[in-house]
């Protein structure tokens, strides 16, 4: 039997690092004696998830992303919390007499022996990011001993019976539960008899709690105080932000208040400071689309835009692709609002409205910093758009995001921002439009045979049926591991408009969006819906999910 490959070699074979990055890490290792994997991670050359993926391959085990699985109470109850924390393990679920445990140290025979004796189960190790194991162990064991949902319902019941309650504690619990359930947005919506708490999870709004309407004013006042908003102003919308800590993790929350006929509606967006950076393949990009994106990100100049609505994963895609640019060879500068992912050797700056430091002012200053690549978090106005395009045609690669519905719709949107067609055509390299669809839970999805005529009725392109001749799809069911939703995590569906000579000529000539779309399709562009249907035919998602996010 061949010995396992060194972790550095595996990371290189997987395309996560280069020889040059390994050399830099080895230089650092001479003055900072740590494991090579640790140094590569500290230098931001690889992510903790990528280390875990390589470790899984090295040991011929499965890799799991803890962001997309919920441990069962049965599994958690089998392993004491102190053991999980000390040994960096997380029990996930039980199948018969087999207990599945997430770890990153498969050679810890002492822990393996302890688990077998303690649980009286066969132990199946899977590999996960060590930092996530520690963080989620804290969250789920905290939930086991201090059920958040039960405490919220107890407080709501006491309030309904007109007993005084701790509003600060109630607001904290609502945020804590949102963090536990991986919520992106918290909605506090007043209605006639109650305030309703909704969480947006995996892009879908879910109703969680109803709280007596009498408490709404106090809840809003508490949120306004910590967000530094004016509690006396209830007639117009306000925006604020605050930092929140839960189990030693810090989160940034953006707050928006809006007056309604029943009171102020509050929406809080959760921005974790431990955002996970993934590879494009992990995000759901096909090998052919990854090859196209890497091709354009290697260009010396031009504009690449990632477009879509709020919450469609544009920033994650942009930064995952940015990792393909070697900052040891190119001077990379960014301006963001806020900085979500941190990179070594990349000069990252953050918008500061009070100081007047915005996207356009940053772009001007970047031009004096000898840049090769400039990343602008978002194009929001005419001035930023023009500066980005002009920077691209003077020899710089510019990366940014924009709010449009599809790739072709970006061109008239740039026109609305005052950019002349000749600049759009000469500056653009490619436009990546995307949406996020929920992935089917791999543990409970069930196969279903489907006729070709039914696939065509769903709008599946006939050419796709030639590529995927086995007409089987999967349906969602729901189990404890996916919180009975049938889905676990999300993936991107995308379309890439490549601005070749033919497309550039159409843009410069002022052609309609329909004409550009038709030519792009003739050149082989797959639409968002096509990519979604591929995900369905591959067994990753469902037609209902594609229809939810694409017209």
Short mmCIF file of C-alpha atoms in Angstrom, two decimals:
data_model
loop_
_atom_site.label_atom_id
_atom_site.label_comp_id
_atom_site.label_asym_id
_atom_site.label_seq_id
_atom_site.Cartn_x
_atom_site.Cartn_y
_atom_site.Cartn_z
CA UNK A 1 0.00 0.00 0.00
CA UNK A 2 1.38 3.40 -1.01
CA UNK A 3 1.98 5.92 1.79
CA UNK A 4 -0.43 8.91 1.84
CA UNK A 5 0.67 11.95 -0.13
CA UNK A 6 2.01 14.96 1.81
CA UNK A 7 -0.63 17.62 2.42
CA UNK A 8 1.30 20.22 0.40
CA UNK A 9 1.40 17.95 -2.65
CA UNK A 10 -2.32 17.22 -2.37
CA UNK A 11 -3.19 20.91 -2.08
CA UNK A 12 -1.14 21.60 -5.20
CA UNK A 13 -2.76 18.73 -7.14
CA UNK A 14 -6.20 20.01 -6.17
CA UNK A 15 -5.29 23.41 -7.59
CA UNK A 16 -5.52 25.20 -4.25
CA UNK A 17 -1.89 26.42 -4.14
CA UNK A 18 1.07 27.02 -6.44
CA UNK A 19 4.75 26.12 -6.22
CA UNK A 20 5.57 29.76 -5.53
CA UNK A 21 3.17 29.85 -2.57
CA UNK A 22 4.69 26.65 -1.18
CA UNK A 23 8.17 28.24 -1.44
CA UNK A 24 6.98 31.33 0.46
CA UNK A 25 5.43 29.11 3.16
CA UNK A 26 8.65 27.09 3.46
CA UNK A 27 10.59 30.37 3.93
CA UNK A 28 8.17 31.35 6.70
CA UNK A 29 8.54 27.90 8.25
CA UNK A 30 12.28 28.52 8.71
CA UNK A 31 11.57 31.43 11.07
CA UNK A 32 8.23 30.18 12.42
CA UNK A 33 8.37 26.41 12.98
CA UNK A 34 4.78 25.25 12.43
CA UNK A 35 3.11 22.63 10.26
CA UNK A 36 3.14 23.61 6.59
CA UNK A 37 -0.65 23.46 6.41
CA UNK A 38 -0.97 25.92 9.30
CA UNK A 39 1.42 28.39 7.65
CA UNK A 40 -0.34 28.13 4.28
CA UNK A 41 -3.60 28.90 6.04
CA UNK A 42 -2.16 31.82 8.02
CA UNK A 43 -0.86 33.30 4.76
CA UNK A 44 -4.38 32.94 3.26
CA UNK A 45 -3.00 30.77 0.46
CA UNK A 46 -5.52 28.07 1.41
CA UNK A 47 -8.67 28.02 3.52
CA UNK A 48 -9.43 25.80 6.47
CA UNK A 49 -12.02 24.04 4.32
CA UNK A 50 -9.42 23.27 1.66
CA UNK A 51 -7.03 21.87 4.28
CA UNK A 52 -9.88 19.68 5.52
CA UNK A 53 -10.74 18.54 1.97
CA UNK A 54 -7.12 17.58 1.32
CA UNK A 55 -6.93 15.79 4.68
CA UNK A 56 -10.05 13.81 3.78
CA UNK A 57 -8.51 12.71 0.47
CA UNK A 58 -5.21 11.94 2.23
CA UNK A 59 -7.02 9.57 4.60
CA UNK A 60 -9.63 8.28 2.13
CA UNK A 61 -12.50 9.68 4.20
CA UNK A 62 -15.53 11.85 3.46
CA UNK A 63 -15.36 15.63 3.85
CA UNK A 64 -18.37 17.47 5.33
CA UNK A 65 -19.13 21.17 5.34
CA UNK A 66 -20.56 21.92 8.78
CA UNK A 67 -22.32 25.00 7.39
CA UNK A 68 -24.80 22.70 5.68
CA UNK A 69 -25.57 20.03 8.27
CA UNK A 70 -27.34 20.12 11.62
CA UNK A 71 -26.21 17.54 14.22
CA UNK A 72 -29.00 15.45 15.72
CA UNK A 73 -29.82 15.69 19.41
CA UNK A 74 -29.36 11.91 19.68
CA UNK A 75 -25.76 12.17 18.47
CA UNK A 76 -24.90 15.16 20.68
CA UNK A 77 -26.28 13.42 23.76
CA UNK A 78 -23.88 10.50 23.28
CA UNK A 79 -20.68 12.54 23.67
CA UNK A 80 -19.99 14.86 26.67
CA UNK A 81 -19.45 18.51 25.76
CA UNK A 82 -16.03 18.76 27.46
CA UNK A 83 -14.79 15.78 25.42
CA UNK A 84 -16.01 17.35 22.18
CA UNK A 85 -14.33 20.67 22.98
CA UNK A 86 -11.02 19.25 24.20
CA UNK A 87 -10.66 16.74 21.35
CA UNK A 88 -12.08 19.00 18.58
CA UNK A 89 -14.80 16.58 17.55
CA UNK A 90 -18.50 17.04 16.80
CA UNK A 91 -21.02 14.17 16.84
CA UNK A 92 -23.29 14.48 13.79
CA UNK A 93 -25.81 11.65 13.55
CA UNK A 94 -26.52 8.01 14.36
CA UNK A 95 -27.35 5.33 11.79
CA UNK A 96 -28.17 2.08 13.58
CA UNK A 97 -25.08 1.23 15.62
CA UNK A 98 -22.80 3.70 13.78
CA UNK A 99 -22.09 7.17 15.18
CA UNK A 100 -20.65 9.66 12.68
CA UNK A 101 -18.12 12.09 14.17
CA UNK A 102 -16.58 15.16 12.51
CA UNK A 103 -12.86 15.55 13.24
CA UNK A 104 -9.63 16.66 11.62
CA UNK A 105 -7.36 14.29 13.51
CA UNK A 106 -8.11 10.79 12.24
CA UNK A 107 -5.04 9.39 13.99
CA UNK A 108 -6.27 10.21 17.49
CA UNK A 109 -6.58 6.59 18.61
CA UNK A 110 -7.15 7.57 22.24
CA UNK A 111 -10.28 9.53 21.30
CA UNK A 112 -11.47 6.75 19.01
CA UNK A 113 -11.11 4.17 21.79
CA UNK A 114 -12.87 6.46 24.29
CA UNK A 115 -15.79 7.06 21.91
CA UNK A 116 -16.28 3.35 21.28
CA UNK A 117 -16.40 2.60 24.99
CA UNK A 118 -18.45 5.68 25.97
CA UNK A 119 -21.09 5.41 23.25
CA UNK A 120 -21.07 1.64 22.62
CA UNK A 121 -21.27 2.45 18.93
CA UNK A 122 -19.11 1.88 15.91
CA UNK A 123 -17.38 5.18 15.11
CA UNK A 124 -17.25 6.62 11.60
CA UNK A 125 -14.93 9.60 11.23
CA UNK A 126 -15.56 12.30 8.63
CA UNK A 127 -13.29 15.29 8.06
CA UNK A 128 -14.33 18.90 8.71
CA UNK A 129 -12.73 22.30 9.22
CA UNK A 130 -11.24 22.29 12.74
CA UNK A 131 -12.30 25.87 13.54
CA UNK A 132 -15.88 25.11 12.51
CA UNK A 133 -15.90 21.97 14.64
CA UNK A 134 -14.98 24.06 17.67
CA UNK A 135 -17.48 26.83 16.88
CA UNK A 136 -20.43 24.58 16.13
CA UNK A 137 -19.68 22.35 19.13
CA UNK A 138 -20.07 25.45 21.30
CA UNK A 139 -23.32 26.45 19.61
CA UNK A 140 -25.01 23.04 19.59
CA UNK A 141 -24.00 21.99 23.09
CA UNK A 142 -25.14 25.40 24.34
CA UNK A 143 -28.48 24.71 22.65
CA UNK A 144 -28.62 21.25 24.21
CA UNK A 145 -28.34 22.62 27.77
CA UNK A 146 -30.03 26.01 27.15
CA UNK A 147 -32.73 25.56 24.50
CA UNK A 148 -33.11 29.04 23.00
CA UNK A 149 -36.51 28.42 21.39
CA UNK A 150 -38.03 27.29 24.69
CA UNK A 151 -36.78 30.39 26.51
CA UNK A 152 -38.15 32.72 23.81
CA UNK A 153 -41.57 31.04 23.99
CA UNK A 154 -41.53 31.23 27.79
CA UNK A 155 -40.82 34.97 27.66
CA UNK A 156 -43.56 35.49 25.04
CA UNK A 157 -46.05 33.58 27.21
CA UNK A 158 -45.14 35.62 30.32
CA UNK A 159 -45.58 38.83 28.34
CA UNK A 160 -49.00 37.67 27.10
CA UNK A 161 -49.97 37.16 30.74
CA UNK A 162 -48.79 40.74 31.47
CA UNK A 163 -45.76 39.76 33.53
CA UNK A 164 -42.70 42.03 33.13
CA UNK A 165 -39.91 40.49 31.04
CA UNK A 166 -36.28 41.29 30.25
CA UNK A 167 -36.40 42.94 26.79
CA UNK A 168 -32.59 42.95 26.49
CA UNK A 169 -32.58 39.20 27.06
CA UNK A 170 -35.39 38.65 24.54
CA UNK A 171 -33.58 40.58 21.79
CA UNK A 172 -30.36 38.69 22.55
CA UNK A 173 -32.19 35.35 22.31
CA UNK A 174 -33.74 36.26 18.96
CA UNK A 175 -30.27 37.07 17.59
CA UNK A 176 -28.68 34.00 19.22
CA UNK A 177 -31.24 31.71 17.63
CA UNK A 178 -30.69 33.35 14.26
CA UNK A 179 -26.95 32.69 14.51
CA UNK A 180 -27.55 29.09 15.55
CA UNK A 181 -29.83 28.45 12.57
CA UNK A 182 -27.48 30.17 10.08
CA UNK A 183 -29.86 33.01 9.33
CA UNK A 184 -28.90 35.81 6.95
CA UNK A 185 -31.74 38.23 7.81
CA UNK A 186 -33.97 38.71 10.87
CA UNK A 187 -37.37 40.33 10.26
CA UNK A 188 -39.46 41.79 13.11
CA UNK A 189 -42.85 42.51 11.56
CA UNK A 190 -45.68 44.12 13.58
CA UNK A 191 -49.26 43.13 12.76
CA UNK A 192 -52.60 43.68 14.51
CA UNK A 193 -52.24 41.30 17.46
CA UNK A 194 -48.60 40.25 17.42
CA UNK A 195 -45.06 40.97 16.32
CA UNK A 196 -43.85 38.19 14.05
CA UNK A 197 -40.24 37.02 13.93
CA UNK A 198 -39.11 35.70 10.56
CA UNK A 199 -35.67 34.29 9.71
CA UNK A 200 -34.34 34.10 6.15
CA UNK A 201 -32.44 30.82 5.89
CA UNK A 202 -30.94 29.59 2.61
CA UNK A 203 -32.78 32.40 0.85
CA UNK A 204 -36.25 31.43 2.14
CA UNK A 205 -38.27 33.33 4.77
CA UNK A 206 -39.50 31.20 7.67
CA UNK A 207 -41.88 32.22 10.45
CA UNK A 208 -40.42 31.39 13.86
CA UNK A 209 -42.24 33.25 16.66
CA UNK A 210 -45.25 35.42 17.46
CA UNK A 211 -44.66 37.88 20.30
CA UNK A 212 -47.34 40.10 21.95
CA UNK A 213 -47.66 43.39 20.05
CA UNK A 214 -47.36 45.28 23.35
CA UNK A 215 -43.64 44.43 23.38
CA UNK A 216 -42.94 45.73 19.89
CA UNK A 217 -42.10 49.29 20.89
CA UNK A 218 -39.69 48.09 23.57
CA UNK A 219 -37.99 45.64 21.18
CA UNK A 220 -37.59 48.35 18.53
CA UNK A 221 -36.23 50.81 21.12
CA UNK A 222 -33.64 48.27 22.29
CA UNK A 223 -32.47 47.59 18.73
CA UNK A 224 -32.33 51.30 17.93
CA UNK A 225 -30.25 52.03 21.02
CA UNK A 226 -27.58 49.43 20.19
CA UNK A 227 -27.66 50.49 16.51
CA UNK A 228 -27.21 54.17 17.45
CA UNK A 229 -30.49 55.17 15.78
CA UNK A 230 -32.83 57.94 16.91
CA UNK A 231 -35.44 56.28 19.17
CA UNK A 232 -37.66 59.36 19.04
CA UNK A 233 -37.93 59.28 15.24
CA UNK A 234 -40.65 56.85 14.12
CA UNK A 235 -41.94 58.61 11.00
CA UNK A 236 -39.14 57.90 8.53
CA UNK A 237 -36.78 55.00 7.70
CA UNK A 238 -33.41 54.77 9.44
CA UNK A 239 -30.28 52.67 8.89
CA UNK A 240 -27.72 51.67 11.50
CA UNK A 241 -25.36 48.90 12.56
CA UNK A 242 -23.87 47.23 15.62
CA UNK A 243 -21.43 44.48 16.58
CA UNK A 244 -22.72 41.48 18.52
CA UNK A 245 -20.90 38.66 20.30
CA UNK A 246 -22.24 35.14 20.80
CA UNK A 247 -20.11 32.34 22.26
CA UNK A 248 -16.87 34.27 21.64
CA UNK A 249 -17.71 34.90 17.95
CA UNK A 250 -18.32 38.44 16.70
CA UNK A 251 -20.98 39.36 14.16
CA UNK A 252 -21.74 42.63 12.38
CA UNK A 253 -25.43 43.44 12.02
CA UNK A 254 -26.87 46.03 9.65
CA UNK A 255 -30.21 47.39 10.82
CA UNK A 256 -33.01 48.97 8.80
CA UNK A 257 -36.19 50.43 10.30
CA UNK A 258 -39.26 51.40 8.26
CA UNK A 259 -42.56 52.85 9.48
CA UNK A 260 -45.68 50.77 8.68
CA UNK A 261 -49.35 51.09 9.63
CA UNK A 262 -48.78 48.79 12.66
CA UNK A 263 -45.45 50.22 13.79
CA UNK A 264 -41.83 50.13 12.72
CA UNK A 265 -40.70 47.10 10.74
CA UNK A 266 -37.14 46.04 11.59
CA UNK A 267 -34.78 44.02 9.39
CA UNK A 268 -31.34 42.97 10.65
CA UNK A 269 -28.78 41.49 8.27
CA UNK A 270 -26.23 39.18 9.90
CA UNK A 271 -22.65 39.43 8.62
CA UNK A 272 -20.36 36.87 10.25
CA UNK A 273 -16.73 37.81 10.68
CA UNK A 274 -15.74 34.18 10.13
CA UNK A 275 -17.13 33.99 6.60
CA UNK A 276 -16.03 30.84 4.84
CA UNK A 277 -14.15 31.16 1.57
CA UNK A 278 -14.77 28.35 -0.86
CA UNK A 279 -13.48 27.16 -4.20
CA UNK A 280 -15.63 27.79 -7.27
CA UNK A 281 -16.25 24.05 -7.54
CA UNK A 282 -17.57 24.00 -3.97
CA UNK A 283 -19.94 26.85 -4.86
CA UNK A 284 -21.46 24.72 -7.61
CA UNK A 285 -19.60 25.97 -10.70
CA UNK A 286 -19.15 23.40 -13.46
CA UNK A 287 -15.62 22.59 -14.71
CA UNK A 288 -16.31 24.39 -18.02
CA UNK A 289 -17.50 27.55 -16.25
CA UNK A 290 -14.53 27.45 -13.86
CA UNK A 291 -12.22 27.24 -16.87
CA UNK A 292 -13.91 30.28 -18.46
CA UNK A 293 -13.69 32.33 -15.25
CA UNK A 294 -10.02 31.45 -14.68
CA UNK A 295 -9.33 32.44 -18.29
CA UNK A 296 -10.82 35.90 -17.84
CA UNK A 297 -9.33 36.48 -14.39
CA UNK A 298 -5.89 35.87 -15.91
CA UNK A 299 -6.33 38.74 -18.40
CA UNK A 300 -4.12 41.84 -17.94
CA UNK A 301 -6.94 44.37 -18.30
CA UNK A 302 -10.69 44.75 -18.71
CA UNK A 303 -13.78 44.70 -16.51
CA UNK A 304 -15.35 41.55 -15.07
CA UNK A 305 -18.72 42.01 -13.38
CA UNK A 306 -20.62 39.58 -11.15
CA UNK A 307 -24.30 40.54 -11.21
CA UNK A 308 -27.50 39.54 -9.47
CA UNK A 309 -29.88 40.70 -6.74
CA UNK A 310 -28.97 41.25 -3.08
CA UNK A 311 -28.12 37.99 -1.36
CA UNK A 312 -27.32 36.04 -4.53
CA UNK A 313 -23.73 35.30 -3.52
CA UNK A 314 -22.01 37.81 -5.82
CA UNK A 315 -19.30 38.79 -3.32
CA UNK A 316 -18.50 35.17 -2.44
CA UNK A 317 -18.11 34.28 -6.11
CA UNK A 318 -15.99 37.36 -6.80
CA UNK A 319 -13.59 36.59 -3.97
CA UNK A 320 -13.43 32.88 -4.70
CA UNK A 321 -12.40 33.77 -8.26
CA UNK A 322 -10.01 36.48 -7.00
CA UNK A 323 -8.03 33.75 -5.26
CA UNK A 324 -6.96 32.57 -8.72
CA UNK A 325 -4.94 35.79 -9.08
CA UNK A 326 -1.48 35.45 -7.52
CA UNK A 327 -0.90 38.50 -5.26
CA UNK A 328 2.81 37.63 -5.12
CA UNK A 329 3.06 38.56 -8.82
CA UNK A 330 0.36 41.23 -9.13
CA UNK A 331 -0.48 44.29 -7.03
CA UNK A 332 -4.10 43.74 -5.97
CA UNK A 333 -6.11 46.51 -4.27
CA UNK A 334 -9.70 46.37 -3.00
CA UNK A 335 -12.31 48.74 -1.64
CA UNK A 336 -15.18 47.02 0.17
CA UNK A 337 -18.25 47.77 2.29
CA UNK A 338 -17.44 46.02 4.60
CA UNK A 339 -14.35 43.78 4.25
CA UNK A 340 -15.89 40.28 4.38
CA UNK A 341 -12.89 38.09 3.52
CA UNK A 342 -9.28 38.82 4.38
CA UNK A 343 -6.32 38.04 2.14
CA UNK A 344 -2.59 38.23 2.77
CA UNK A 345 -0.62 40.31 0.25
CA UNK A 346 -3.83 42.02 -0.96
CA UNK A 347 -4.21 45.69 -0.01
CA UNK A 348 -7.76 45.87 1.32
CA UNK A 349 -9.52 49.09 2.25
CA UNK A 350 -13.02 49.75 3.57
CA UNK A 351 -15.58 52.42 2.69
CA UNK A 352 -15.77 55.18 5.32
CA UNK A 353 -18.76 57.44 4.68
CA UNK A 354 -17.95 59.83 7.54
CA UNK A 355 -14.48 60.41 6.12
CA UNK A 356 -15.82 60.73 2.57
CA UNK A 357 -13.93 57.61 1.46
CA UNK A 358 -16.25 55.97 -1.08
CA UNK A 359 -15.84 53.63 -4.04
CA UNK A 360 -15.11 56.44 -6.49
CA UNK A 361 -12.53 58.17 -4.26
CA UNK A 362 -10.85 54.81 -3.64
CA UNK A 363 -10.58 54.14 -7.37
CA UNK A 364 -8.89 57.49 -7.92
CA UNK A 365 -6.35 56.80 -5.18
CA UNK A 366 -5.73 53.27 -6.48
CA UNK A 367 -4.45 54.70 -9.76
CA UNK A 368 -1.49 56.18 -7.85
CA UNK A 369 -0.67 52.85 -6.17
CA UNK A 370 0.80 51.08 -9.24
CA UNK A 371 -2.13 48.61 -9.43
CA UNK A 372 -2.51 45.51 -11.57
CA UNK A 373 -5.92 44.41 -10.26
CA UNK A 374 -8.56 46.58 -8.60
CA UNK A 375 -11.63 45.16 -6.88
CA UNK A 376 -14.55 47.52 -6.23
CA UNK A 377 -17.12 45.98 -3.90
CA UNK A 378 -20.07 47.38 -5.85
CA UNK A 379 -20.80 49.81 -8.67
CA UNK A 380 -23.55 52.05 -7.33
CA UNK A 381 -23.31 55.28 -9.30
CA UNK A 382 -22.28 56.81 -12.61
CA UNK A 383 -18.95 58.13 -11.36
CA UNK A 384 -17.77 54.75 -10.03
CA UNK A 385 -18.95 53.00 -13.21
CA UNK A 386 -17.06 55.42 -15.48
CA UNK A 387 -13.90 55.28 -13.38
CA UNK A 388 -13.98 51.46 -13.46
CA UNK A 389 -14.42 51.30 -17.23
CA UNK A 390 -11.74 53.94 -17.90
CA UNK A 391 -9.31 52.17 -15.53
CA UNK A 392 -9.82 48.96 -17.50
CA UNK A 393 -9.03 50.52 -20.88
CA UNK A 394 -5.84 52.06 -19.47
CA UNK A 395 -4.34 48.67 -18.64
CA UNK A 396 -5.91 47.44 -15.39
CA UNK A 397 -8.08 44.46 -14.50
CA UNK A 398 -11.17 45.73 -12.65
CA UNK A 399 -13.52 43.39 -10.74
CA UNK A 400 -16.86 44.46 -9.32
CA UNK A 401 -20.53 43.62 -8.71
CA UNK A 402 -23.71 45.21 -9.98
CA UNK A 403 -27.43 44.72 -9.30
CA UNK A 404 -29.08 43.43 -12.49
CA UNK A 405 -31.36 40.50 -13.26
CA UNK A 406 -29.22 38.75 -15.86
CA UNK A 407 -25.93 39.06 -17.72
CA UNK A 408 -27.28 40.81 -20.83
CA UNK A 409 -29.31 43.21 -18.67
CA UNK A 410 -26.03 44.61 -17.36
CA UNK A 411 -25.35 46.39 -20.65
CA UNK A 412 -28.42 48.70 -20.60
CA UNK A 413 -27.87 49.17 -16.87
CA UNK A 414 -24.38 50.57 -17.57
CA UNK A 415 -25.98 52.72 -20.23
CA UNK A 416 -28.44 54.04 -17.62
CA UNK A 417 -25.39 54.99 -15.54
CA UNK A 418 -24.21 57.18 -18.41
CA UNK A 419 -21.50 54.95 -19.88
CA UNK A 420 -21.30 55.31 -23.71
CA UNK A 421 -21.71 52.07 -25.72
CA UNK A 422 -18.17 52.29 -27.15
CA UNK A 423 -16.71 52.32 -23.61
CA UNK A 424 -18.92 49.44 -22.48
CA UNK A 425 -17.96 47.34 -25.48
CA UNK A 426 -14.23 48.02 -25.25
CA UNK A 427 -14.02 47.73 -21.46
CA UNK A 428 -16.05 44.61 -20.65
CA UNK A 429 -14.42 41.17 -20.65
CA UNK A 430 -17.20 39.06 -19.18
CA UNK A 431 -20.38 39.28 -17.11
CA UNK A 432 -21.25 36.53 -14.65
CA UNK A 433 -24.90 36.50 -13.54
CA UNK A 434 -25.93 34.24 -10.72
CA UNK A 435 -28.60 33.08 -8.30
CA UNK A 436 -28.49 30.70 -5.33
CA UNK A 437 -30.65 27.58 -5.17
CA UNK A 438 -31.00 25.31 -2.18
CA UNK A 439 -29.25 21.95 -2.41
CA UNK A 440 -31.17 18.76 -1.71
CA UNK A 441 -30.31 17.14 1.60
CA UNK A 442 -28.06 14.20 0.62
CA UNK A 443 -29.37 12.08 3.50
CA UNK A 444 -33.09 12.08 2.74
CA UNK A 445 -33.56 12.95 -0.95
CA UNK A 446 -35.33 10.24 -2.96
CA UNK A 447 -34.98 9.40 -6.68
CA UNK A 448 -37.87 9.77 -9.11
CA UNK A 449 -38.08 8.62 -12.69
CA UNK A 450 -39.35 11.30 -15.08
CA UNK A 451 -40.44 11.12 -18.71
CA UNK A 452 -38.71 13.15 -21.40
CA UNK A 453 -41.94 14.97 -22.23
CA UNK A 454 -42.24 16.04 -18.58
CA UNK A 455 -38.69 17.40 -18.65
CA UNK A 456 -39.49 19.36 -21.81
CA UNK A 457 -42.64 20.67 -20.14
CA UNK A 458 -40.46 21.97 -17.28
CA UNK A 459 -38.53 23.94 -19.91
CA UNK A 460 -35.41 21.75 -20.07
CA UNK A 461 -33.50 22.53 -23.28
CA UNK A 462 -33.46 19.53 -25.68
CA UNK A 463 -29.66 19.73 -25.94
CA UNK A 464 -29.37 19.10 -22.19
CA UNK A 465 -31.36 15.88 -22.58
CA UNK A 466 -28.67 14.60 -24.95
CA UNK A 467 -26.00 15.30 -22.29
CA UNK A 468 -28.06 13.75 -19.47
CA UNK A 469 -29.87 10.80 -21.11
CA UNK A 470 -30.80 9.07 -17.81
CA UNK A 471 -34.04 10.83 -16.93
CA UNK A 472 -33.97 10.59 -13.16
CA UNK A 473 -34.38 13.48 -10.76
CA UNK A 474 -34.56 13.67 -6.97
CA UNK A 475 -37.25 15.02 -4.66
CA UNK A 476 -36.95 16.62 -1.25
CA UNK A 477 -38.26 14.76 1.81
CA UNK A 478 -36.96 16.20 5.08
CA UNK A 479 -35.14 14.70 8.06
CA UNK A 480 -33.62 15.78 11.36
CA UNK A 481 -30.26 16.51 9.74
CA UNK A 482 -31.80 19.18 7.45
CA UNK A 483 -34.33 20.42 10.04
CA UNK A 484 -37.08 18.69 8.02
CA UNK A 485 -36.75 21.10 5.10
CA UNK A 486 -35.44 18.59 2.56
CA UNK A 487 -32.62 20.99 1.71
CA UNK A 488 -29.16 21.58 3.11
CA UNK A 489 -27.00 24.51 2.01
CA UNK A 490 -27.05 26.41 -1.29
CA UNK A 491 -25.20 26.41 -4.59
CA UNK A 492 -24.83 28.88 -7.43
CA UNK A 493 -26.49 28.70 -10.82
CA UNK A 494 -24.83 31.03 -13.31
CA UNK A 495 -24.65 32.34 -16.85
CA UNK A 496 -21.54 33.87 -18.38
CA UNK A 497 -21.74 36.45 -21.13
CA UNK A 498 -18.34 36.45 -22.84
CA UNK A 499 -17.75 39.76 -24.62
CA UNK A 500 -16.04 38.54 -27.78
CA UNK A 501 -15.60 40.62 -30.96
CA UNK A 502 -19.12 39.84 -32.18
CA UNK A 503 -20.78 40.81 -28.87
CA UNK A 504 -18.60 43.94 -28.63
CA UNK A 505 -19.72 45.04 -32.10
CA UNK A 506 -23.36 44.62 -31.12
CA UNK A 507 -22.87 46.65 -27.91
CA UNK A 508 -21.05 49.47 -29.75
CA UNK A 509 -23.79 49.52 -32.40
CA UNK A 510 -26.44 49.92 -29.70
CA UNK A 511 -28.12 46.55 -30.40
CA UNK A 512 -31.09 45.51 -28.28
CA UNK A 513 -30.72 43.16 -25.32
CA UNK A 514 -32.70 40.55 -27.27
CA UNK A 515 -30.22 40.68 -30.18
CA UNK A 516 -27.23 40.36 -27.83
CA UNK A 517 -28.93 37.50 -25.96
CA UNK A 518 -29.68 35.68 -29.24
CA UNK A 519 -26.08 35.97 -30.44
CA UNK A 520 -24.69 34.90 -27.06
CA UNK A 521 -26.94 31.82 -27.09
CA UNK A 522 -25.79 30.98 -30.63
CA UNK A 523 -22.22 31.23 -29.33
CA UNK A 524 -23.00 28.61 -26.67
CA UNK A 525 -24.02 30.66 -23.61
CA UNK A 526 -26.15 28.65 -21.18
CA UNK A 527 -28.80 30.68 -19.36
CA UNK A 528 -29.38 30.78 -15.60
CA UNK A 529 -32.34 28.46 -16.11
CA UNK A 530 -30.23 26.03 -18.18
CA UNK A 531 -27.61 25.85 -15.44
CA UNK A 532 -30.36 25.34 -12.88
CA UNK A 533 -31.81 22.49 -14.90
CA UNK A 534 -28.35 20.90 -15.08
CA UNK A 535 -28.26 20.98 -11.26
CA UNK A 536 -31.68 19.26 -11.22
CA UNK A 537 -30.60 16.57 -13.69
CA UNK A 538 -27.43 15.99 -11.64
CA UNK A 539 -29.57 15.39 -8.53
CA UNK A 540 -28.41 18.50 -6.64
CA UNK A 541 -31.62 20.57 -6.60
CA UNK A 542 -35.26 20.64 -7.76
CA UNK A 543 -37.36 22.33 -10.43
CA UNK A 544 -39.28 24.20 -7.74
CA UNK A 545 -36.02 25.74 -6.49
CA UNK A 546 -34.99 26.86 -9.99
CA UNK A 547 -38.46 28.33 -10.58
CA UNK A 548 -38.24 30.15 -7.24
CA UNK A 549 -35.18 32.18 -8.27
CA UNK A 550 -35.37 32.43 -12.09
CA UNK A 551 -38.18 33.75 -14.30
#
